[in-house]
Coordinates of N, CA and C in Angstrom, one line a residue:
Chain A
X1 N 41.5 123.3 100.7 CA 41.6 123.4 99.3 C 42.9 124.7 99.3
X2 N 43.4 124.8 98.2 CA 44.4 125.9 98.5 C 43.4 127.5 97.6
X3 N 44.2 128.1 97.6 CA 44.2 129.4 97.7 C 45.6 130.4 97.6
X4 N 45.1 131.5 97.2 CA 46.3 132.6 96.2 C 45.7 134.1 96.6
X5 N 46.4 134.3 97.3 CA 46.0 136.0 97.5 C 47.6 136.9 97.5
X6 N 47.2 137.9 96.4 CA 48.1 138.9 95.9 C 47.8 140.1 96.8
X7 N 48.7 140.8 97.6 CA 48.0 141.4 98.8 C 48.1 142.4 98.3
X8 N 48.7 143.2 97.1 CA 48.6 144.6 96.2 C 48.2 144.4 95.3
X9 N 46.8 145.2 94.9 CA 46.3 145.2 93.2 C 47.3 146.4 92.4
X10 N 47.6 147.3 92.7 CA 48.9 148.4 92.1 C 49.5 148.4 92.9
X11 N 50.8 148.3 92.2 CA 52.1 149.0 92.7 C 52.6 149.9 91.9
X12 N 52.5 151.0 92.2 CA 53.3 152.6 91.7 C 55.0 152.0 91.8
X13 N 56.0 152.8 90.8 CA 57.4 152.6 91.6 C 57.5 153.8 90.3
X14 N 58.9 154.2 90.7 CA 59.4 154.5 89.9 C 60.5 153.9 89.2
X15 N 60.6 153.6 88.0 CA 61.9 153.6 86.9 C 63.5 153.4 87.8
X16 N 63.9 152.7 87.9 CA 65.4 151.5 88.3 C 65.4 151.7 89.8
X17 N 64.0 152.0 90.5 CA 63.7 151.2 91.9 C 63.7 150.0 92.1
X18 N 63.6 149.3 93.2 CA 63.6 148.3 93.2 C 62.1 147.6 93.8
X19 N 61.6 146.6 92.9 CA 60.1 146.3 93.3 C 59.9 145.2 94.0
X20 N 59.1 144.5 94.8 CA 58.8 143.7 95.4 C 56.8 143.5 95.5
X21 N 56.3 142.4 94.7 CA 55.0 142.1 94.6 C 54.9 141.0 95.2
X22 N 53.6 140.6 96.3 CA 53.9 139.8 97.5 C 52.7 138.8 96.8
X23 N 53.1 137.4 97.4 CA 51.6 136.6 97.4 C 51.9 135.4 98.5
X24 N 50.6 135.6 99.2 CA 50.6 134.1 100.0 C 49.8 133.3 99.5
X25 N 49.9 132.0 99.8 CA 49.1 130.5 99.5 C 48.8 130.3 100.3
X26 N 47.8 129.4 100.1 CA 47.0 128.8 101.4 C 47.0 127.8 100.7
X27 N 47.7 126.4 101.7 CA 47.9 124.5 100.9 C 48.4 123.9 101.9
X28 N 48.1 122.4 102.2 CA 47.9 121.9 103.3 C 48.7 120.8 102.3
X29 N 49.4 120.9 101.4 CA 50.0 120.1 100.7 C 50.9 120.4 100.4
X30 N 51.7 119.5 99.7 CA 52.6 120.4 98.4 C 53.0 121.1 97.4
X31 N 53.2 122.2 97.1 CA 52.5 123.4 96.1 C 53.6 122.9 95.2
X32 N 53.0 123.7 94.1 CA 54.0 124.0 92.6 C 53.2 125.6 92.8
X33 N 54.6 126.8 92.4 CA 54.3 127.9 92.6 C 54.9 128.9 91.5
X34 N 53.7 129.5 90.5 CA 54.3 130.5 89.5 C 53.8 131.2 89.2
X35 N 54.3 132.2 88.5 CA 54.6 133.8 88.6 C 53.8 134.3 87.2
X36 N 52.9 134.5 86.3 CA 52.9 135.2 85.2 C 53.1 136.1 85.2
X37 N 53.1 137.1 84.1 CA 52.9 138.8 83.8 C 51.8 138.9 82.1
X38 N 51.8 139.2 82.4 CA 50.9 139.9 81.1 C 50.8 141.0 80.6
X39 N 51.4 141.4 79.5 CA 51.3 143.1 78.7 C 50.0 143.3 78.0
X40 N 49.8 144.3 78.4 CA 48.0 144.6 77.2 C 47.8 143.8 76.0
X41 N 46.8 143.5 76.2 CA 46.2 142.9 74.6 C 47.0 141.7 74.6
X42 N 47.7 140.7 75.4 CA 48.1 139.7 74.9 C 47.5 138.5 76.8
X43 N 48.1 137.6 76.4 CA 47.7 136.3 77.2 C 49.0 136.4 78.0
X44 N 48.8 135.5 79.5 CA 49.7 135.8 80.5 C 50.7 134.6 80.1
X45 N 52.0 135.2 80.6 CA 53.6 134.6 79.8 C 54.3 134.3 81.2
X46 N 54.6 132.7 81.3 CA 55.2 132.1 82.1 C 56.6 133.2 82.6
X47 N 56.6 133.7 83.8 CA 57.9 134.9 84.5 C 59.0 133.5 84.8
X48 N 58.8 132.6 85.9 CA 59.2 131.6 86.4 C 58.1 130.7 87.0
X49 N 59.3 129.7 88.1 CA 58.3 128.4 88.6 C 59.5 128.0 89.7
X50 N 58.7 127.6 90.8 CA 58.9 126.9 91.7 C 58.3 125.3 91.8
X51 N 59.2 124.5 91.8 CA 59.1 122.7 91.5 C 59.4 123.1 93.0
X52 N 60.7 122.5 93.1 CA 61.2 122.2 94.2 C 62.9 122.7 94.4
X53 N 63.8 122.3 95.4 CA 64.9 122.4 95.5 C 65.3 124.0 96.0
X54 N 66.1 124.5 95.4 CA 66.8 125.8 95.9 C 65.1 126.9 96.3
X55 N 65.1 127.7 97.3 CA 64.2 128.8 97.4 C 63.6 129.9 97.2
X56 N 64.9 129.5 96.1 CA 65.5 131.3 95.3 C 65.1 130.7 93.5
X57 N 64.2 131.5 93.4 CA 64.3 131.0 91.6 C 64.4 132.7 91.2
X58 N 65.2 131.7 89.7 CA 65.6 132.8 88.8 C 64.6 132.8 87.4
X59 N 64.0 134.0 87.1 CA 63.3 133.3 85.6 C 63.5 135.0 84.5
X60 N 63.0 135.3 83.5 CA 63.2 136.1 82.7 C 62.9 137.3 82.8
X61 N 63.3 137.8 82.9 CA 63.4 139.7 82.6 C 64.1 140.5 83.6
X62 N 65.3 139.3 84.5 CA 65.7 139.9 86.1 C 64.8 139.3 87.2
X63 N 63.5 138.7 86.6 CA 62.8 138.5 88.0 C 63.7 137.2 88.6
X64 N 63.3 137.8 89.5 CA 63.1 136.2 91.1 C 62.4 136.4 91.8
X65 N 62.1 134.9 92.8 CA 61.1 135.3 93.8 C 61.6 134.3 94.6
X66 N 60.7 134.7 95.5 CA 61.4 133.1 97.0 C 60.3 132.7 97.6
X67 N 61.0 131.1 97.3 CA 59.5 130.7 98.3 C 59.9 130.6 99.5
X68 N 58.6 130.6 100.6 CA 59.1 130.7 101.9 C 58.0 129.5 102.6
X69 N 58.4 128.8 102.8 CA 57.2 127.3 103.2 C 56.7 127.8 104.8
X70 N 57.2 128.5 105.7 CA 56.8 128.6 106.8 C 55.8 129.6 106.9
X71 N 56.3 130.7 106.0 CA 54.9 132.1 106.0 C 54.5 131.6 104.8
X72 N 54.7 130.3 103.9 CA 53.9 130.5 102.7 C 53.5 131.8 102.1
X73 N 54.7 132.0 101.6 CA 54.7 133.1 100.8 C 55.4 132.7 99.0
X74 N 55.7 133.6 98.4 CA 56.6 133.6 97.2 C 56.6 134.8 96.5
X75 N 56.9 135.6 96.9 CA 57.2 137.3 96.9 C 58.0 137.7 95.7
X76 N 57.5 138.3 94.2 CA 58.1 138.7 92.9 C 58.8 139.8 93.4
X77 N 60.5 140.2 93.0 CA 61.3 141.0 93.0 C 61.6 141.0 92.2
X78 N 62.0 142.4 91.7 CA 63.2 142.4 90.9 C 63.9 144.4 91.5
X79 N 65.5 144.0 91.5 CA 65.9 145.1 92.1 C 66.2 146.2 91.2
X80 N 65.5 146.6 89.4 CA 65.9 147.6 89.3 C 64.7 147.5 87.7
X81 N 63.5 148.4 88.1 CA 62.4 147.7 87.3 C 62.6 149.1 85.8
X82 N 62.0 148.8 84.7 CA 62.1 149.2 83.5 C 60.5 149.7 83.1
X83 N 60.5 150.7 82.4 CA 59.3 151.1 81.8 C 59.2 150.1 81.3
X84 N 59.1 148.9 80.8 CA 58.8 148.1 80.2 C 58.2 146.9 80.7
X85 N 58.8 146.9 82.0 CA 58.2 145.9 83.2 C 56.4 146.0 83.3
X86 N 56.0 147.4 83.1 CA 54.6 147.5 83.2 C 53.6 146.9 82.7
X87 N 52.6 145.9 83.7 CA 52.6 144.5 83.6 C 51.4 144.2 84.3
X88 N 50.4 143.4 84.2 CA 50.2 143.3 85.0 C 50.7 141.3 85.7
X89 N 50.8 141.1 86.6 CA 51.7 140.1 87.6 C 51.0 138.7 87.9
X90 N 50.3 137.9 87.7 CA 49.6 136.9 88.2 C 50.7 135.8 89.0
X91 N 50.5 135.7 90.4 CA 50.5 134.9 91.1 C 49.6 133.5 91.1
X92 N 50.4 132.5 90.7 CA 49.2 130.7 91.4 C 50.3 129.5 91.3
X93 N 49.3 128.6 92.0 CA 49.8 127.4 92.6 C 48.6 126.2 92.1
X94 N 49.7 125.2 92.2 CA 48.8 124.0 91.4 C 49.5 122.8 93.2
X95 N 48.5 122.2 93.6 CA 49.1 121.0 94.6 C 49.1 120.2 94.0
X96 N 48.7 119.6 92.6 CA 48.8 118.6 91.6 C 47.3 118.4 90.8
X97 N 47.3 117.4 89.7 CA 46.4 117.9 89.3 C 46.4 118.7 88.0
X98 N 44.8 118.7 87.7 CA 45.3 119.5 86.4 C 45.3 121.2 87.1
X99 N 44.4 121.9 87.8 CA 44.1 122.8 88.2 C 45.2 123.7 89.1
X100 N 45.1 125.0 88.6 CA 45.9 126.2 88.2 C 45.0 127.2 89.5
X101 N 45.4 127.7 90.3 CA 44.9 128.8 91.2 C 45.4 130.0 90.9
X102 N 45.2 130.7 90.2 CA 45.4 132.3 90.4 C 44.9 133.6 91.1
X103 N 45.8 134.1 91.3 CA 45.6 135.1 92.3 C 44.5 136.5 91.7
X104 N 44.2 137.2 91.8 CA 43.4 138.6 91.2 C 44.5 138.8 90.4
X105 N 45.9 139.4 90.5 CA 46.4 140.0 89.5 C 47.2 141.2 90.7
X106 N 48.4 142.0 90.7 CA 49.0 143.1 90.9 C 49.4 143.8 89.6
X107 N 48.5 144.8 89.5 CA 49.3 145.8 88.5 C 50.4 146.9 88.5
X108 N 51.3 146.7 88.0 CA 53.0 146.7 88.3 C 52.8 148.3 87.3
X109 N 53.0 149.9 88.1 CA 53.5 151.1 87.2 C 54.5 151.6 87.0
X110 N 55.5 151.5 86.2 CA 56.6 151.9 85.9 C 56.5 153.5 85.8
X111 N 56.8 154.6 86.9 CA 56.8 155.7 86.5 C 58.3 156.1 85.6
X112 N 58.3 156.8 84.9 CA 59.7 158.0 84.4 C 60.7 158.9 85.2
Chain B
X1 N 58.5 127.2 67.1 CA 56.9 126.2 67.8 C 56.0 127.4 67.7
X2 N 55.0 127.2 67.0 CA 54.1 128.3 67.3 C 52.7 128.1 68.3
X3 N 52.3 129.0 68.6 CA 52.5 129.2 70.4 C 50.4 128.4 70.9
X4 N 50.0 128.9 71.6 CA 48.5 128.6 71.5 C 48.0 129.8 70.3
X5 N 47.0 129.3 69.9 CA 46.2 130.3 68.3 C 45.0 130.7 69.0
X6 N 44.3 131.5 68.8 CA 43.0 132.4 69.5 C 42.6 132.5 68.2
X7 N 41.0 132.6 67.5 CA 40.4 133.1 67.2 C 38.9 133.4 67.5
X8 N 38.5 134.5 66.7 CA 39.3 136.0 66.6 C 39.8 136.7 67.3
X9 N 40.4 137.7 67.4 CA 41.1 138.3 68.0 C 39.8 139.6 69.3
X10 N 39.6 139.4 68.3 CA 38.1 140.4 68.4 C 36.8 140.0 67.7
X11 N 35.0 140.0 68.5 CA 34.3 140.3 68.7 C 33.3 140.8 68.7
X12 N 32.2 141.3 67.7 CA 31.5 142.2 68.5 C 30.4 141.6 68.1
X13 N 29.3 142.0 68.4 CA 27.9 141.0 68.0 C 26.5 141.6 69.0
X14 N 25.7 141.5 68.5 CA 24.7 142.0 69.1 C 23.9 140.8 70.4
X15 N 22.9 141.2 71.2 CA 22.9 139.7 72.0 C 21.5 139.1 71.9
X16 N 21.7 137.8 71.9 CA 21.2 136.9 71.4 C 21.5 136.1 70.1
X17 N 23.0 136.7 69.9 CA 23.5 136.1 68.5 C 24.7 134.7 69.0
X18 N 24.3 133.9 68.2 CA 25.9 132.9 68.7 C 27.0 133.4 68.3
X19 N 27.9 133.1 69.9 CA 29.2 133.3 69.1 C 30.2 132.3 69.7
X20 N 31.3 131.7 68.4 CA 32.4 130.5 68.7 C 33.1 131.3 68.9
X21 N 34.1 130.8 69.9 CA 35.6 131.5 70.0 C 36.8 129.7 70.2
X22 N 37.1 129.9 69.3 CA 38.4 128.9 69.0 C 39.6 128.9 69.3
X23 N 40.1 128.0 69.4 CA 41.9 127.9 70.0 C 42.6 126.3 69.4
X24 N 43.4 127.0 69.1 CA 44.4 125.6 68.9 C 45.8 125.5 69.6
X25 N 45.4 124.4 69.9 CA 46.5 123.5 71.2 C 47.8 124.0 70.7
X26 N 49.1 123.9 71.6 CA 50.5 124.0 70.5 C 50.7 122.0 70.7
X27 N 51.4 121.9 69.7 CA 51.1 120.5 69.5 C 52.2 119.9 70.5
X28 N 51.8 118.4 70.4 CA 51.7 117.4 71.9 C 51.8 117.8 73.5
X29 N 50.2 119.3 73.1 CA 49.9 119.3 74.6 C 48.9 118.6 74.2
X30 N 48.3 118.2 75.6 CA 47.7 117.0 75.9 C 46.1 117.8 76.8
X31 N 46.4 119.1 77.5 CA 45.6 119.6 78.1 C 44.8 120.8 77.5
X32 N 44.0 121.3 78.0 CA 43.4 122.4 77.5 C 42.4 123.2 78.4
X33 N 42.8 124.4 78.8 CA 41.7 125.2 79.6 C 41.6 126.3 78.9
X34 N 39.9 126.4 79.1 CA 39.0 128.1 79.2 C 39.3 128.9 80.1
X35 N 39.8 130.4 80.2 CA 39.5 131.1 81.1 C 38.6 132.4 80.8
X36 N 38.0 133.0 81.5 CA 37.5 133.9 81.1 C 38.0 135.5 82.3
X37 N 38.2 136.7 81.6 CA 38.9 138.0 82.1 C 38.6 138.9 82.3
X38 N 37.5 139.5 83.4 CA 37.0 140.5 83.2 C 37.3 141.2 84.4
X39 N 37.5 142.5 84.7 CA 38.2 143.4 85.2 C 37.2 143.2 86.5
X40 N 36.0 142.8 87.0 CA 35.1 142.8 88.3 C 35.7 141.5 89.0
X41 N 36.1 140.6 88.0 CA 35.9 139.6 88.9 C 37.3 138.3 88.3
X42 N 38.0 139.4 87.6 CA 39.8 138.4 87.7 C 39.7 137.5 86.6
X43 N 41.0 136.7 86.2 CA 40.6 135.5 85.5 C 39.9 134.7 86.6
X44 N 39.4 133.9 85.6 CA 38.0 132.5 86.2 C 38.3 131.5 84.8
X45 N 38.5 130.3 85.7 CA 39.1 129.3 85.2 C 37.2 128.6 84.9
X46 N 36.9 128.3 83.4 CA 35.4 128.0 83.2 C 35.6 126.4 82.8
X47 N 36.5 126.1 82.3 CA 36.3 124.3 81.8 C 37.7 123.7 81.4
X48 N 38.7 122.8 82.1 CA 39.3 121.9 81.3 C 39.3 120.6 80.7
X49 N 40.4 120.5 79.7 CA 40.0 119.1 79.2 C 41.3 118.2 79.8
X50 N 41.5 117.3 79.1 CA 42.4 117.0 79.6 C 42.5 115.0 78.1
X51 N 43.0 115.2 77.7 CA 42.9 113.8 76.8 C 41.7 114.5 75.7
X52 N 41.2 115.2 75.1 CA 39.9 115.8 74.5 C 38.0 115.4 75.7
X53 N 39.2 115.0 76.7 CA 37.6 114.7 77.7 C 37.6 116.3 78.7
X54 N 36.3 116.5 78.8 CA 35.7 117.3 79.9 C 36.6 116.7 81.2
X55 N 36.8 117.5 81.5 CA 37.2 117.1 83.4 C 36.6 118.1 85.2
X56 N 36.7 118.7 84.1 CA 35.7 119.8 84.9 C 34.9 121.2 84.5
X57 N 33.9 121.1 84.8 CA 33.3 122.2 84.0 C 32.3 122.9 84.7
X58 N 32.7 122.9 86.3 CA 32.3 123.9 86.7 C 32.3 125.4 86.9
X59 N 33.1 125.3 86.6 CA 33.8 127.2 86.2 C 32.5 127.4 84.7
X60 N 31.7 127.5 84.2 CA 31.2 127.4 83.0 C 29.7 127.9 83.6
X61 N 29.2 129.3 83.5 CA 28.6 129.6 84.3 C 27.5 129.6 84.2
X62 N 26.7 129.1 82.8 CA 25.4 128.8 82.5 C 25.1 127.4 81.2
X63 N 24.5 127.3 81.8 CA 23.6 126.0 80.0 C 24.0 126.8 78.5
X64 N 24.0 128.5 79.0 CA 24.7 129.3 77.8 C 25.9 129.0 77.2
X65 N 26.5 128.8 77.7 CA 28.1 128.2 77.5 C 28.0 126.9 77.1
X66 N 28.7 126.2 76.1 CA 29.6 124.9 76.0 C 30.5 125.0 74.9
X67 N 31.7 123.8 75.5 CA 32.5 123.7 75.0 C 33.6 122.5 74.6
X68 N 33.6 122.2 73.8 CA 34.1 121.1 73.0 C 36.0 121.1 72.3
X69 N 36.0 119.2 72.3 CA 37.2 119.2 71.6 C 37.0 118.4 70.9
X70 N 36.8 118.6 69.5 CA 36.5 117.3 68.5 C 37.8 116.5 68.3
X71 N 39.1 117.5 69.0 CA 40.0 116.8 68.2 C 41.7 116.9 69.7
X72 N 42.2 116.2 69.6 CA 43.4 116.6 70.3 C 44.1 117.9 69.9
X73 N 44.1 118.5 69.2 CA 44.8 119.7 68.5 C 43.7 121.2 68.8
X74 N 42.3 121.0 68.9 CA 41.3 122.3 68.0 C 40.2 121.9 69.8
X75 N 39.8 123.1 69.9 CA 38.3 123.2 70.7 C 38.0 124.4 70.8
X76 N 36.7 124.6 70.5 CA 35.9 125.8 70.4 C 35.3 126.2 71.8
X77 N 34.8 127.4 72.2 CA 34.1 127.4 73.7 C 32.8 128.1 72.8
X78 N 31.6 127.9 72.9 CA 29.9 128.4 72.2 C 29.0 129.3 73.4
X79 N 29.0 130.6 72.9 CA 27.7 130.9 73.9 C 26.8 131.6 73.2
X80 N 25.5 130.3 73.7 CA 24.3 131.0 72.7 C 23.2 131.0 73.5
X81 N 22.6 131.6 73.4 CA 22.5 133.0 72.8 C 23.4 133.7 74.0
X82 N 23.9 134.8 73.4 CA 24.9 136.1 74.0 C 24.0 136.6 74.6
X83 N 24.7 137.3 75.7 CA 24.3 138.3 76.6 C 25.3 139.7 76.6
X84 N 24.9 141.0 77.2 CA 25.9 141.5 77.4 C 26.7 141.4 78.6
X85 N 26.0 141.0 79.7 CA 27.3 141.0 80.5 C 28.7 139.4 80.4
X86 N 28.4 139.1 79.4 CA 29.4 138.1 78.6 C 30.5 138.7 77.9
X87 N 30.5 140.2 78.1 CA 31.7 140.6 76.9 C 32.9 140.7 78.4
X88 N 33.7 140.0 77.8 CA 34.9 140.2 78.3 C 36.3 139.6 77.4
X89 N 37.1 139.3 78.5 CA 38.2 138.6 77.3 C 38.1 136.8 77.8
X90 N 37.9 136.4 76.5 CA 38.7 134.4 76.7 C 39.6 134.7 76.1
X91 N 39.9 133.2 76.8 CA 41.7 132.9 77.0 C 41.4 131.2 76.8
X92 N 42.7 130.6 76.0 CA 42.9 129.5 76.4 C 44.0 129.1 76.6
X93 N 44.0 127.8 77.2 CA 45.6 127.5 77.3 C 46.0 126.3 77.2
X94 N 47.4 126.0 76.6 CA 47.2 124.2 76.9 C 49.0 123.9 78.1
X95 N 48.7 123.0 78.4 CA 49.6 122.2 79.4 C 50.0 121.0 79.0
X96 N 51.1 120.0 78.8 CA 51.1 119.0 78.9 C 51.5 118.6 79.9
X97 N 50.4 117.7 80.2 CA 50.2 117.0 81.2 C 50.4 115.4 81.1
X98 N 50.9 114.8 82.1 CA 52.2 113.1 81.5 C 50.4 112.5 82.0
X99 N 51.4 111.3 82.1 CA 49.8 110.3 82.5 C 49.9 110.3 84.6
X100 N 50.5 110.5 84.8 CA 50.1 110.7 86.5 C 50.1 112.3 86.6
X101 N 49.0 112.4 88.0 CA 48.4 113.8 88.1 C 49.3 114.5 88.1
X102 N 50.1 114.4 89.2 CA 51.2 115.4 90.1 C 51.8 116.1 88.8
X103 N 51.7 117.5 87.8 CA 51.9 117.9 86.7 C 52.6 119.1 87.5
X104 N 54.1 119.6 87.0 CA 54.6 120.9 87.4 C 54.3 121.7 86.1
X105 N 54.2 121.2 84.7 CA 54.2 122.1 83.5 C 52.9 123.1 83.8
X106 N 53.8 123.8 83.4 CA 53.0 125.5 82.9 C 51.8 125.5 82.6
X107 N 51.2 126.5 82.3 CA 50.0 126.9 81.5 C 50.8 127.6 80.2
X108 N 50.3 127.2 78.9 CA 50.9 128.7 77.7 C 49.5 128.9 77.2
X109 N 49.3 130.1 77.6 CA 48.5 130.9 76.7 C 48.6 131.7 76.0
X110 N 46.9 132.0 74.5 CA 47.2 132.4 73.9 C 46.9 134.4 73.7
X111 N 46.6 134.4 72.9 CA 46.4 136.1 73.4 C 45.6 136.6 73.4
X112 N 44.2 136.1 73.4 CA 42.8 135.5 73.9 C 41.7 136.6 73.0
X113 N 40.7 136.5 72.6 CA 39.6 136.8 72.1 C 39.0 137.8 72.9
X114 N 39.3 139.5 73.0 CA 38.4 140.4 73.0 C 36.8 140.5 72.9
X115 N 35.8 139.9 73.6 CA 34.2 139.9 72.8 C 33.4 140.6 73.7
X116 N 33.0 141.5 72.9 CA 31.8 142.4 73.1 C 30.4 142.2 72.7
X117 N 29.2 142.2 73.1 CA 28.7 141.8 73.3 C 27.3 143.2 73.7
X118 N 26.6 143.7 72.2 CA 26.6 145.0 72.4 C 24.5 144.6 72.8

């Protein structure tokens, strides 16, 4: 069975600094990988997805993620964060079928 | 296009009362997912439907919970009787799943219903 581990529950960072949110997955078959963002009092929104092809995926709001099959990782990065990036970020995996498995979430705090 | 629409956005009621949460899917989507989010347990999948048929309800916590899709664009999640431990934010999400199961389509979430059982 597949699983998703987000290695950090909270990540504080200063504005304009780079950030990396870590995600590892476990699956014995090919996967589709997603990052979602949740702002306060809102639902989850898709940031980016990896389906196949290039391992570097660019998403909205300047975020990107790199798929590393050998390390079974899909870390999310942004070179310079803004206050408005403060939110909770969820990594998710699907191996086919209907079910998507979500990680526990990483709360990103951007400080002025 | 309108996104997934949930109602009500907030619900406060006393324990023992029946609670009904509603969800309208994005037009053209044929899969529907109900999630519950709490600080302690994070995001939990309760049930999902494909083409109005429940595919997996193993996440439904107890018989007090039930979900239906009376038509292709609408779903309800009912709790009867409600208990304080049911307090959470409930999300529904929809997705376009093609006939073959190997789908790479993401889920589109509503803004949630914040439920408080007193």
